[in-house]
XYZ file of C-alpha atoms in Angstrom:
675
model
C 0.000 0.000 0.000
C 1.043 3.589 -0.664
C 0.716 4.559 3.019
C 2.844 1.617 4.140
C 5.520 2.560 1.617
C 5.566 6.129 2.944
C 5.752 4.908 6.529
C 8.728 2.686 5.649
C 10.472 5.607 3.945
C 9.808 7.783 6.969
C 11.177 5.085 9.287
C 14.403 4.938 7.249
C 14.680 8.727 7.374
C 14.112 8.777 11.138
C 16.670 6.031 11.691
C 19.236 8.138 9.913
C 18.571 10.964 12.343
C 18.543 8.698 15.390
C 21.612 6.450 15.070
C 22.502 6.587 18.733
C 23.806 3.742 20.914
C 20.899 2.723 23.146
C 23.099 2.420 26.212
C 23.457 6.198 26.098
C 19.866 6.410 27.334
C 20.798 5.612 30.899
C 24.126 7.439 30.844
C 22.983 11.032 30.457
C 25.004 13.266 32.740
C 22.587 15.660 34.468
C 25.393 18.117 35.167
C 26.322 18.258 31.498
C 22.691 18.666 30.506
C 22.037 21.451 32.996
C 25.164 23.251 31.828
C 23.843 23.721 28.302
C 20.527 25.467 28.815
C 21.785 28.414 26.786
C 22.763 26.196 23.861
C 19.818 23.855 23.415
C 16.071 24.198 24.050
C 14.964 23.086 27.475
C 14.743 19.411 28.366
C 11.307 17.902 28.895
C 11.889 17.883 32.643
C 12.728 21.584 32.534
C 9.754 22.270 30.285
C 7.375 20.582 32.711
C 8.763 22.791 35.485
C 8.068 25.970 33.501
C 5.420 28.217 34.980
C 2.764 28.896 32.355
C -0.454 30.866 32.613
C -2.847 29.336 30.069
C -3.252 25.982 31.781
C -5.219 27.312 34.768
C -5.455 31.093 34.141
C -2.687 31.465 36.722
C 0.920 30.364 37.087
C 1.182 26.573 37.106
C 3.775 24.079 35.908
C 3.098 21.757 32.996
C 3.876 18.824 35.291
C 1.044 19.845 37.622
C -1.483 20.287 34.833
C -4.257 17.675 34.460
C -4.415 18.337 30.714
C -2.624 17.568 27.451
C -0.228 20.510 27.525
C 2.746 21.459 25.356
C 5.056 24.478 25.459
C 7.033 25.820 22.503
C 9.934 27.948 23.726
C 11.584 30.891 21.997
C 14.608 28.675 21.339
C 12.378 26.079 19.660
C 11.036 28.820 17.397
C 14.485 30.189 16.538
C 15.941 26.803 15.647
C 12.924 25.697 13.617
C 13.738 28.102 10.787
C 10.025 28.963 10.665
C 8.775 32.310 9.401
C 5.093 31.958 10.412
C 3.070 30.843 13.426
C 1.433 27.785 11.796
C 4.834 26.361 10.864
C 5.858 26.469 14.516
C 2.656 24.713 15.615
C 3.625 21.622 13.602
C 5.813 20.710 16.614
C 2.805 19.998 18.818
C 1.504 16.411 18.964
C -2.161 16.261 18.062
C -2.084 19.472 16.014
C -3.159 19.282 12.367
C -1.342 21.922 10.313
C -1.637 22.121 6.521
C -0.567 24.913 4.200
C -3.273 25.874 1.686
C -1.288 28.437 -0.327
C 1.252 31.187 0.315
C -0.836 32.874 3.028
C -3.631 30.534 4.043
C -3.356 27.666 6.501
C -5.651 25.025 7.937
C -4.806 24.598 11.637
C -6.712 22.541 14.187
C -6.275 20.209 17.147
C -7.506 16.614 17.277
C -8.958 16.682 13.786
C -11.721 18.836 12.262
C -9.132 20.617 10.165
C -10.473 23.300 7.874
C -9.500 26.581 6.302
C -11.341 28.166 9.235
C -11.242 25.535 11.986
C -13.957 26.512 14.459
C -12.897 24.436 17.483
C -9.537 26.085 18.256
C -9.278 29.186 20.460
C -6.154 31.265 19.745
C -4.898 34.217 21.788
C -1.938 36.590 21.826
C -1.151 37.612 25.417
C -4.694 36.613 26.365
C -6.355 38.637 23.560
C -8.395 36.389 21.284
C -7.666 36.462 17.538
C -10.513 34.017 16.829
C -12.657 35.670 14.154
C -16.416 35.744 14.946
C -17.309 36.153 11.267
C -16.040 32.762 10.103
C -15.319 30.932 13.403
C -11.598 30.535 12.977
C -8.306 32.347 12.556
C -7.163 34.198 9.439
C -3.587 32.964 9.813
C -2.300 35.024 6.886
C -3.271 38.195 8.742
C -1.508 37.198 11.980
C 2.184 37.953 11.580
C 3.740 38.867 14.939
C 7.507 39.181 14.998
C 8.682 35.673 15.934
C 11.753 36.933 17.896
C 9.311 38.789 20.182
C 7.612 35.551 21.282
C 8.632 34.192 24.685
C 6.715 30.927 24.377
C 3.564 29.382 22.934
C 1.329 27.480 25.357
C -0.853 24.820 23.747
C -3.674 22.877 25.395
C -5.231 20.014 23.456
C -8.753 19.186 24.448
C -11.530 21.400 25.832
C -10.847 24.317 28.181
C -14.126 26.205 27.771
C -14.739 26.311 31.525
C -11.790 28.727 31.741
C -11.539 30.343 28.293
C -15.127 30.254 27.118
C -16.920 29.049 24.015
C -14.904 27.780 21.035
C -12.061 26.496 23.264
C -13.249 23.021 22.303
C -10.487 20.912 20.756
C -7.632 23.151 21.808
C -6.432 26.498 23.133
C -3.299 28.359 22.059
C -1.887 31.349 23.937
C 1.059 33.133 22.316
C 3.029 34.876 25.071
C 5.273 37.716 23.929
C 8.424 38.853 25.700
C 8.128 41.609 28.263
C 9.622 44.999 27.490
C 12.021 44.478 30.412
C 13.480 41.383 28.714
C 13.918 43.039 25.304
C 16.153 45.993 26.076
C 18.557 47.226 23.440
C 18.206 46.651 19.729
C 17.599 43.763 17.357
C 17.727 43.745 13.572
C 16.746 40.646 11.657
C 16.374 40.158 7.919
C 16.146 37.352 5.428
C 14.899 36.138 2.109
C 14.677 33.152 -0.144
C 12.815 31.405 -2.908
C 9.373 31.460 -1.226
C 9.778 34.161 1.430
C 11.059 36.776 -0.998
C 12.015 39.149 1.758
C 11.326 39.821 5.411
C 12.832 41.807 8.217
C 12.269 43.642 11.432
C 13.729 46.178 13.833
C 13.132 46.087 17.582
C 14.338 48.492 20.234
C 13.723 48.486 23.986
C 14.243 51.413 26.342
C 14.305 51.666 30.137
C 12.069 54.580 31.141
C 12.597 54.233 34.897
C 13.700 51.646 37.428
C 10.318 49.948 37.150
C 9.026 50.871 33.674
C 10.208 49.590 30.303
C 9.102 50.201 26.712
C 9.831 48.437 23.458
C 8.775 48.851 19.849
C 8.971 46.504 16.875
C 8.294 46.989 13.175
C 8.396 44.085 10.739
C 7.515 43.219 7.159
C 7.110 40.107 5.008
C 6.837 39.524 1.240
C 5.940 36.057 -0.059
C 6.152 34.529 -3.510
C 3.151 32.917 -5.191
C 2.601 29.180 -4.939
C 2.063 26.885 -7.934
C -1.081 25.214 -9.275
C -1.843 21.485 -9.197
C -0.496 21.031 -12.723
C 2.826 22.481 -11.587
C 2.905 24.974 -14.454
C 1.399 28.307 -13.376
C 1.461 30.326 -10.191
C -1.790 30.912 -8.333
C -1.415 34.701 -8.005
C -1.219 34.497 -4.205
C 1.824 36.653 -3.668
C 1.442 39.325 -1.013
C 2.998 41.413 1.721
C 2.340 42.447 5.308
C 3.660 45.159 7.622
C 3.273 45.180 11.403
C 4.132 47.635 14.182
C 3.968 46.646 17.849
C 4.586 48.565 21.070
C 4.611 47.197 24.600
C 5.031 48.855 28.002
C 5.612 46.939 31.245
C 5.590 48.674 34.605
C 5.907 47.482 38.199
C 3.594 50.097 39.678
C 4.206 48.924 43.246
C 5.233 45.813 45.118
C 1.683 44.544 44.563
C 0.695 45.960 41.171
C 1.833 45.300 37.604
C 0.684 46.928 34.382
C 1.144 45.853 30.773
C -0.055 47.940 27.830
C 0.315 46.690 24.269
C -0.618 48.227 20.910
C -0.478 46.571 17.522
C -1.141 47.835 13.977
C -0.884 45.749 10.820
C -1.521 46.152 7.107
C -1.740 43.306 4.630
C -2.251 42.752 0.919
C -2.768 39.055 0.243
C -3.286 38.112 -3.387
C -4.919 34.994 -4.741
C -8.216 33.591 -5.871
C -10.902 33.964 -3.180
C -14.492 32.745 -3.748
C -14.827 34.312 -7.235
C -17.229 36.877 -8.672
C -20.786 36.606 -9.998
C -21.956 39.087 -12.643
C -25.244 39.791 -14.436
C -23.317 40.209 -17.706
C -21.049 37.731 -19.453
C -19.065 36.069 -18.132
C -21.597 35.270 -15.421
C -18.900 33.738 -13.247
C -15.163 34.258 -13.107
C -12.342 33.540 -10.708
C -10.968 36.761 -9.302
C -7.403 37.097 -8.009
C -7.862 40.371 -6.120
C -7.459 38.428 -2.883
C -7.873 40.425 0.273
C -6.373 43.574 1.738
C -6.933 45.353 4.995
C -5.690 46.944 8.177
C -6.154 45.932 11.794
C -5.263 47.513 15.089
C -5.532 46.503 18.716
C -4.974 48.105 22.115
C -4.719 45.953 25.216
C -4.182 46.623 28.902
C -3.482 44.067 31.616
C -3.402 44.972 35.312
C -2.630 42.522 38.115
C -2.827 43.129 41.857
C -1.842 40.811 44.691
C -2.856 41.703 48.239
C -0.887 40.999 51.402
C -3.483 38.388 52.336
C -2.915 36.429 49.101
C -5.816 37.565 46.913
C -4.799 37.738 43.241
C -6.797 40.080 40.976
C -6.314 40.384 37.212
C -8.080 42.699 34.788
C -7.628 42.517 31.031
C -9.183 44.973 28.580
C -8.783 44.791 24.813
C -10.061 46.686 21.791
C -9.591 45.493 18.214
C -10.546 47.332 15.031
C -10.559 45.410 11.745
C -11.101 46.719 8.210
C -10.794 44.612 5.058
C -11.994 44.486 1.495
C -12.268 41.869 -1.221
C -13.569 42.204 -4.759
C -16.962 41.007 -3.512
C -17.359 42.660 -0.103
C -15.979 45.106 2.438
C -16.113 44.854 6.242
C -15.543 47.090 9.270
C -15.654 45.674 12.813
C -15.054 46.909 16.356
C -14.494 44.333 19.092
C -14.357 45.228 22.805
C -13.511 42.699 25.509
C -13.324 42.935 29.309
C -12.076 40.035 31.443
C -11.771 39.977 35.255
C -10.568 37.123 37.439
C -9.961 36.675 41.166
C -7.938 33.860 42.742
C -8.503 33.510 46.482
C -5.886 32.366 48.980
C -6.065 28.694 49.881
C -8.864 27.795 52.288
C -7.948 24.498 53.948
C -7.438 22.205 50.940
C -9.375 24.382 48.462
C -8.039 26.906 45.923
C -10.921 28.934 44.534
C -10.935 31.182 41.495
C -13.769 33.009 39.774
C -14.072 35.428 36.924
C -16.371 37.215 34.522
C -16.134 38.558 31.013
C -18.085 40.829 28.692
C -17.636 41.471 24.983
C -19.386 43.491 22.334
C -18.848 43.035 18.607
C -20.152 45.579 16.100
C -19.699 45.027 12.360
C -20.909 46.408 9.041
C -20.642 45.169 5.441
C -20.932 46.573 1.921
C -22.806 43.842 0.073
C -22.560 42.710 -3.549
C -24.392 40.215 -5.750
C -21.891 37.494 -4.854
C -21.622 37.972 -1.093
C -23.803 39.816 1.355
C -24.989 39.811 4.955
C -28.518 40.466 6.159
C -28.617 42.621 8.204
C -25.521 44.383 6.916
C -24.949 45.926 10.369
C -25.204 43.984 13.606
C -24.039 44.104 17.234
C -23.454 41.138 19.525
C -23.358 41.307 23.328
C -21.912 38.262 25.089
C -21.072 37.768 28.767
C -20.084 34.947 31.079
C -19.100 33.885 34.590
C -16.817 31.041 35.673
C -15.905 29.361 38.966
C -13.154 26.827 39.627
C -12.123 24.920 42.749
C -8.883 22.953 42.999
C -9.173 20.464 45.857
C -6.149 18.717 47.351
C -7.658 15.367 48.308
C -4.305 13.929 49.456
C -0.663 14.890 49.031
C -0.552 13.155 45.642
C -4.165 13.485 44.458
C -5.837 16.711 43.275
C -9.351 17.248 41.959
C -10.295 20.309 39.897
C -13.960 21.206 39.400
C -15.082 24.117 37.277
C -17.989 25.545 35.342
C -18.643 28.496 33.084
C -22.082 29.937 32.354
C -22.356 32.232 29.323
C -25.052 34.137 27.485
C -24.749 34.808 23.752
C -26.774 36.994 21.427
C -27.245 34.124 18.970
C -28.004 31.148 21.228
C -28.844 32.381 24.730
C -27.521 30.563 27.797
C -24.828 27.871 27.671
C -22.987 25.968 30.416
C -19.535 24.374 30.174
C -18.617 22.194 33.186
C -15.298 20.472 33.687
C -13.804 17.915 36.121
C -10.124 16.904 36.232
C -8.136 14.552 38.462
C -4.334 14.515 38.834
C -2.372 11.740 40.564
C 1.379 12.130 41.147
C 2.554 9.008 43.016
C 6.224 10.074 42.698
C 8.533 12.429 40.824
C 8.739 10.133 37.801
C 5.043 9.603 37.075
C 1.874 11.637 36.855
C -1.516 10.436 35.635
C -4.511 12.627 34.885
C -8.096 12.152 33.731
C -10.794 14.611 32.683
C -14.383 14.880 31.531
C -15.584 18.165 30.030
C -18.353 19.835 28.090
C -17.668 22.599 25.576
C -19.588 24.454 22.873
C -18.873 26.042 19.487
C -20.833 29.206 18.733
C -22.542 29.797 15.397
C -20.812 32.609 13.557
C -22.019 35.799 11.903
C -21.906 34.203 8.455
C -24.092 31.252 9.450
C -26.683 33.618 10.909
C -26.629 36.277 8.181
C -24.844 35.245 4.974
C -26.162 35.324 1.433
C -23.667 33.693 -0.937
C -24.482 33.432 -4.651
C -21.918 31.684 -6.820
C -21.277 28.897 -9.250
C -21.299 25.335 -7.952
C -17.659 24.157 -8.219
C -16.903 22.151 -11.384
C -20.358 22.837 -12.903
C -22.132 25.550 -14.917
C -24.970 25.795 -12.387
C -25.419 28.370 -9.633
C -26.499 28.077 -6.023
C -27.630 30.482 -3.331
C -26.480 29.766 0.214
C -28.947 31.114 2.744
C -28.254 31.867 6.386
C -29.930 30.010 9.220
C -30.790 32.304 12.166
C -31.896 29.226 14.124
C -28.399 27.714 14.231
C -27.532 26.219 17.616
C -24.197 25.618 19.287
C -22.208 22.505 18.498
C -21.767 20.491 21.707
C -18.852 18.352 22.853
C -18.543 15.929 25.743
C -14.894 14.861 26.027
C -13.230 12.070 27.984
C -9.438 12.277 28.378
C -6.664 10.276 30.017
C -2.969 11.172 30.202
C 0.327 9.866 31.568
C 3.708 11.582 31.940
C 6.790 9.499 32.670
C 10.336 10.691 33.304
C 12.173 7.530 32.266
C 15.689 8.829 32.917
C 17.073 12.244 33.766
C 17.503 12.852 30.041
C 14.511 10.955 28.598
C 10.839 11.793 29.110
C 7.587 10.489 27.689
C 4.119 12.054 27.473
C 0.898 10.415 26.282
C -2.784 11.273 26.004
C -5.924 9.380 24.987
C -9.281 10.970 24.189
C -12.814 10.054 23.188
C -14.999 12.936 22.017
C -18.752 12.936 21.421
C -20.019 15.847 19.287
C -23.697 16.662 18.925
C -25.539 19.176 16.710
C -22.641 19.306 14.257
C -23.131 21.699 11.369
C -23.663 20.401 7.855
C -24.456 22.041 4.509
C -27.069 20.608 2.161
C -29.353 21.626 -0.670
C -32.808 22.534 0.596
C -34.634 21.045 -2.372
C -35.902 24.517 -3.297
C -35.030 25.689 -6.820
C -36.108 28.695 -8.846
C -35.480 29.960 -12.349
C -33.666 33.175 -13.155
C -33.629 34.469 -16.751
C -29.925 35.274 -16.488
C -28.543 32.422 -14.387
C -30.999 29.647 -15.199
C -32.104 27.182 -12.536
C -30.723 28.138 -9.126
C -30.508 25.736 -6.200
C -30.684 26.847 -2.582
C -28.404 25.516 0.152
C -28.359 26.080 3.885
C -26.404 25.135 6.977
C -27.881 23.621 10.134
C -27.136 21.275 13.038
C -27.663 18.053 11.102
C -25.026 15.569 12.253
C -23.409 13.696 15.156
C -19.702 12.833 15.231
C -17.597 10.695 17.574
C -13.802 10.800 17.498
C -11.066 9.046 19.403
C -7.314 9.245 19.281
C -3.848 8.902 20.742
C -1.026 11.432 21.173
C 2.553 10.490 22.077
C 5.603 12.672 22.620
C 9.165 11.954 23.737
C 12.097 14.217 24.488
C 15.637 12.813 24.663
C 18.780 14.754 25.583
C 21.458 12.517 24.036
C 24.239 14.657 25.493
C 24.954 18.290 26.183
C 25.074 19.062 22.434
C 22.242 16.971 21.036
C 18.514 16.799 21.610
C 15.890 14.641 19.880
C 12.152 15.273 20.033
C 9.575 12.891 18.543
C 5.793 12.818 18.424
C 3.040 10.659 16.970
C -0.697 11.215 16.808
C -3.587 9.197 15.420
C -7.322 9.781 15.294
C -10.470 8.180 13.918
C -13.970 9.554 13.274
C -17.441 8.033 13.331
C -20.051 10.214 11.601
C -23.807 9.758 11.930
C -25.861 11.505 9.247
C -28.885 11.017 6.992
C -27.620 9.423 3.778
C -30.810 10.391 1.939
C -30.228 14.138 2.289
C -28.909 16.124 -0.740
C -25.598 17.134 0.839
C -23.802 20.096 -0.704
C -20.532 19.670 1.177
C -19.147 16.260 2.107
C -21.070 15.010 5.201
C -18.108 12.735 5.977
C -15.636 15.595 5.912
C -14.280 14.732 9.383
C -13.425 11.205 8.274
C -11.947 12.364 4.981
C -10.125 15.654 5.606
C -8.051 14.698 8.657
C -4.907 12.562 8.408
C -5.204 9.408 10.486
C -1.486 9.425 11.296
C 1.026 12.230 11.924
C 4.674 11.665 12.826
C 7.323 14.264 13.654
C 11.008 13.938 14.527
C 13.287 16.876 15.317
C 17.030 16.767 15.843
C 18.862 19.783 17.299
C 22.623 19.403 17.317
C 25.451 21.768 18.253
C 28.359 20.881 15.969
C 30.526 23.362 17.880
C 29.883 26.180 20.319
C 29.277 28.419 17.274
C 27.588 26.130 14.710
C 24.137 24.498 14.921
C 22.705 21.787 12.671
C 18.962 21.146 12.974
C 16.746 18.681 11.101
C 12.997 18.171 11.122
C 11.229 15.267 9.407
C 7.440 14.872 9.243
C 5.022 12.298 7.868
C 1.409 13.295 7.162
C -1.166 10.727 6.099
C -3.424 10.928 3.059
C -6.571 13.075 3.182
C -9.620 13.335 0.933
C -10.979 16.864 0.482
C -13.619 18.240 -1.876
C -13.983 14.769 -3.378
C -10.337 14.599 -4.405
C -7.375 12.883 -2.785
C -4.312 14.626 -1.366
C -1.581 11.972 -1.096
C 0.413 11.254 2.027
C 3.755 13.026 2.076
C 7.069 13.153 3.911
C 8.836 16.470 4.373
C 12.326 17.291 5.566
C 13.596 20.675 6.763
C 17.264 21.420 7.469
C 18.845 24.439 9.132
C 22.491 25.432 9.587
C 23.172 28.248 12.055
C 26.432 30.085 12.740
C 27.256 32.491 15.600
C 30.508 34.237 14.614
C 29.885 36.667 17.482
C 27.682 36.392 20.568
C 25.399 39.127 19.184
C 25.329 37.932 15.569
C 23.589 34.926 14.018
C 23.603 33.751 10.403
C 21.546 30.809 9.167
C 20.462 29.021 6.015
C 17.430 26.734 5.825
C 15.830 24.370 3.373
C 12.173 23.385 3.616
C 10.252 20.548 1.960
C 13.504 19.174 0.580
C 12.240 15.749 -0.505
C 10.123 16.908 -3.465
C 9.703 19.894 -5.753
C 6.140 20.551 -4.615
C 3.155 18.812 -3.062
C -0.420 19.733 -2.072
C -1.403 19.761 1.606
C -4.990 21.048 1.698
C -7.695 22.620 -0.465
C -11.052 24.351 -0.164
C -12.612 24.896 -3.586
C -15.600 26.812 -2.201
C -13.497 29.664 -0.776
C -10.216 29.243 -2.696
C -11.270 27.908 -6.112
C -7.740 27.526 -7.504
C -5.819 24.937 -5.478
C -2.093 25.294 -4.786
C 0.934 23.132 -4.190
C 3.570 23.914 -1.576
C 7.027 24.209 -3.093
C 10.517 23.408 -1.897
C 12.094 26.529 -0.429
C 15.486 27.897 0.585
C 16.015 30.716 3.043
C 18.877 32.778 4.481
C 18.595 34.881 7.653
C 20.711 37.266 9.686
C 20.056 38.514 13.218
C 22.068 41.141 15.122
C 21.567 42.245 18.733
C 22.981 45.617 19.783
């Protein structure tokens, strides 16, 4: 079989990266390993001791988290050779990451991958970048300066009781460096065959003994990808510019303040949806793409009292403006989030919080795409409560619930129960059962889409469904962490998810005749289906010696879809079974050839998928990076990506991006100078 052949090839490739005497496993010298923290990314043991904030909305170590957690450090990002956030997320077991074209990505956790995956909550410093129009993230519009990122905290599985609706299959929080830790200057620049040019300038300034400011400007220009025939580009070249400012101040011994502002502009070419016209040609692909500007202002205040009460207030405002050939949008998004962690009461640690958000948008409609009403305001609010109970010295129970009210669906509740058992320093076992919901989006409630049915000469009209309900999930999870040796660690997670009221798109059976367009079919979206999924996630981290680290992961998932086979489905009702790879394998090798030279390799295997009634073959990719530090403040590197073939497809969505692309082999050179 083709898949077996690919797996064998991947095994041979991995063995070439992993030719290490097995007796080294038990011989790792902890002193040597600890002495090289500045040279290699942290060991798994050190990673699990990191204090992160996304796992429980307060500082907590990964080791003490009863959840499938993963942390990507700034050193991981630097040595990956990545130039975008989705590339970095390929490191995480259980994450599905596929590149659609030069700017668009499909990113999800535990399956359900899509151009706009609706079950993944994504934040930057606690500010959500999840788009309420399409229920997902426009990854091409999110281009923070990667050197400014301190770490990326990833939770697989539901965390809606803490982070609210849409935190269903996963939650990502991108934590940027504080202004205090980015003093002085940084210039980075690079270019290559696919990333035609990129660069950034950062400078940090000490304003007082307790207040620090930094600013960053960056830009990126990308080449167009190539079509499925491998002959013509798909017109998806583009560029982005971003400016970011951050202020951190220790107001007093008890108070901290962070203020962050961000402005970005983007022009992303490519074929998007297409254009309907009342004159010939009635339908044509349009490569205008999308252009726009976005800005955000965020403030975060924390206060800790002498008696141990911890208060945190986060306020954020985001303004978004974009235009395509077929529509134009303006949106204002306000968010207020307050939380209060109480000091321990006997064996209880209580925390509560509330949030309020308002979203106001307006559209300029066209024949192809419109929204009814064209102006609308949402008001959503919620309240959560969590209690962490120390049952015994090695057994902790966490109970939580969030109650929310939404303009579209009314009241929702999202309870959660988690148990953590740590019998010793080498083992920890956790289990969880949770409920989470996915909100209907603005498009599902208001859209009017009129376009040609892909691969036909007929037209359809997609009508909104104001009666859309939330998608519901009940999740069962089990995890085990095992520190095998001081330099070898293992992490595993199992899950079984039951989804109800899953959305599906079908023809309504209603047709009408138009003198210009002929017979027109109507389609609509509703909560038609039920889906069960189950899977396995494995990760291992091995410090061979003080100069070499290996990191491996494997994930597998399966789907069971229940739907009415007699319905006239417009989009594939088995999309979950077809569009998600059953197997993903990743192996990274990070090796210091000398104190100045780094050699890094990253091999990945992704299983076959079936999207839009066409097959995307399984593929193996290999990335290599060579880094050189001729001076402690100067870094030069060259990278090669997708080195095993000239090009290959990874994902497609013919409804929104009618011209599919292949991802090409790329070469890249970078320079970074601190001053």
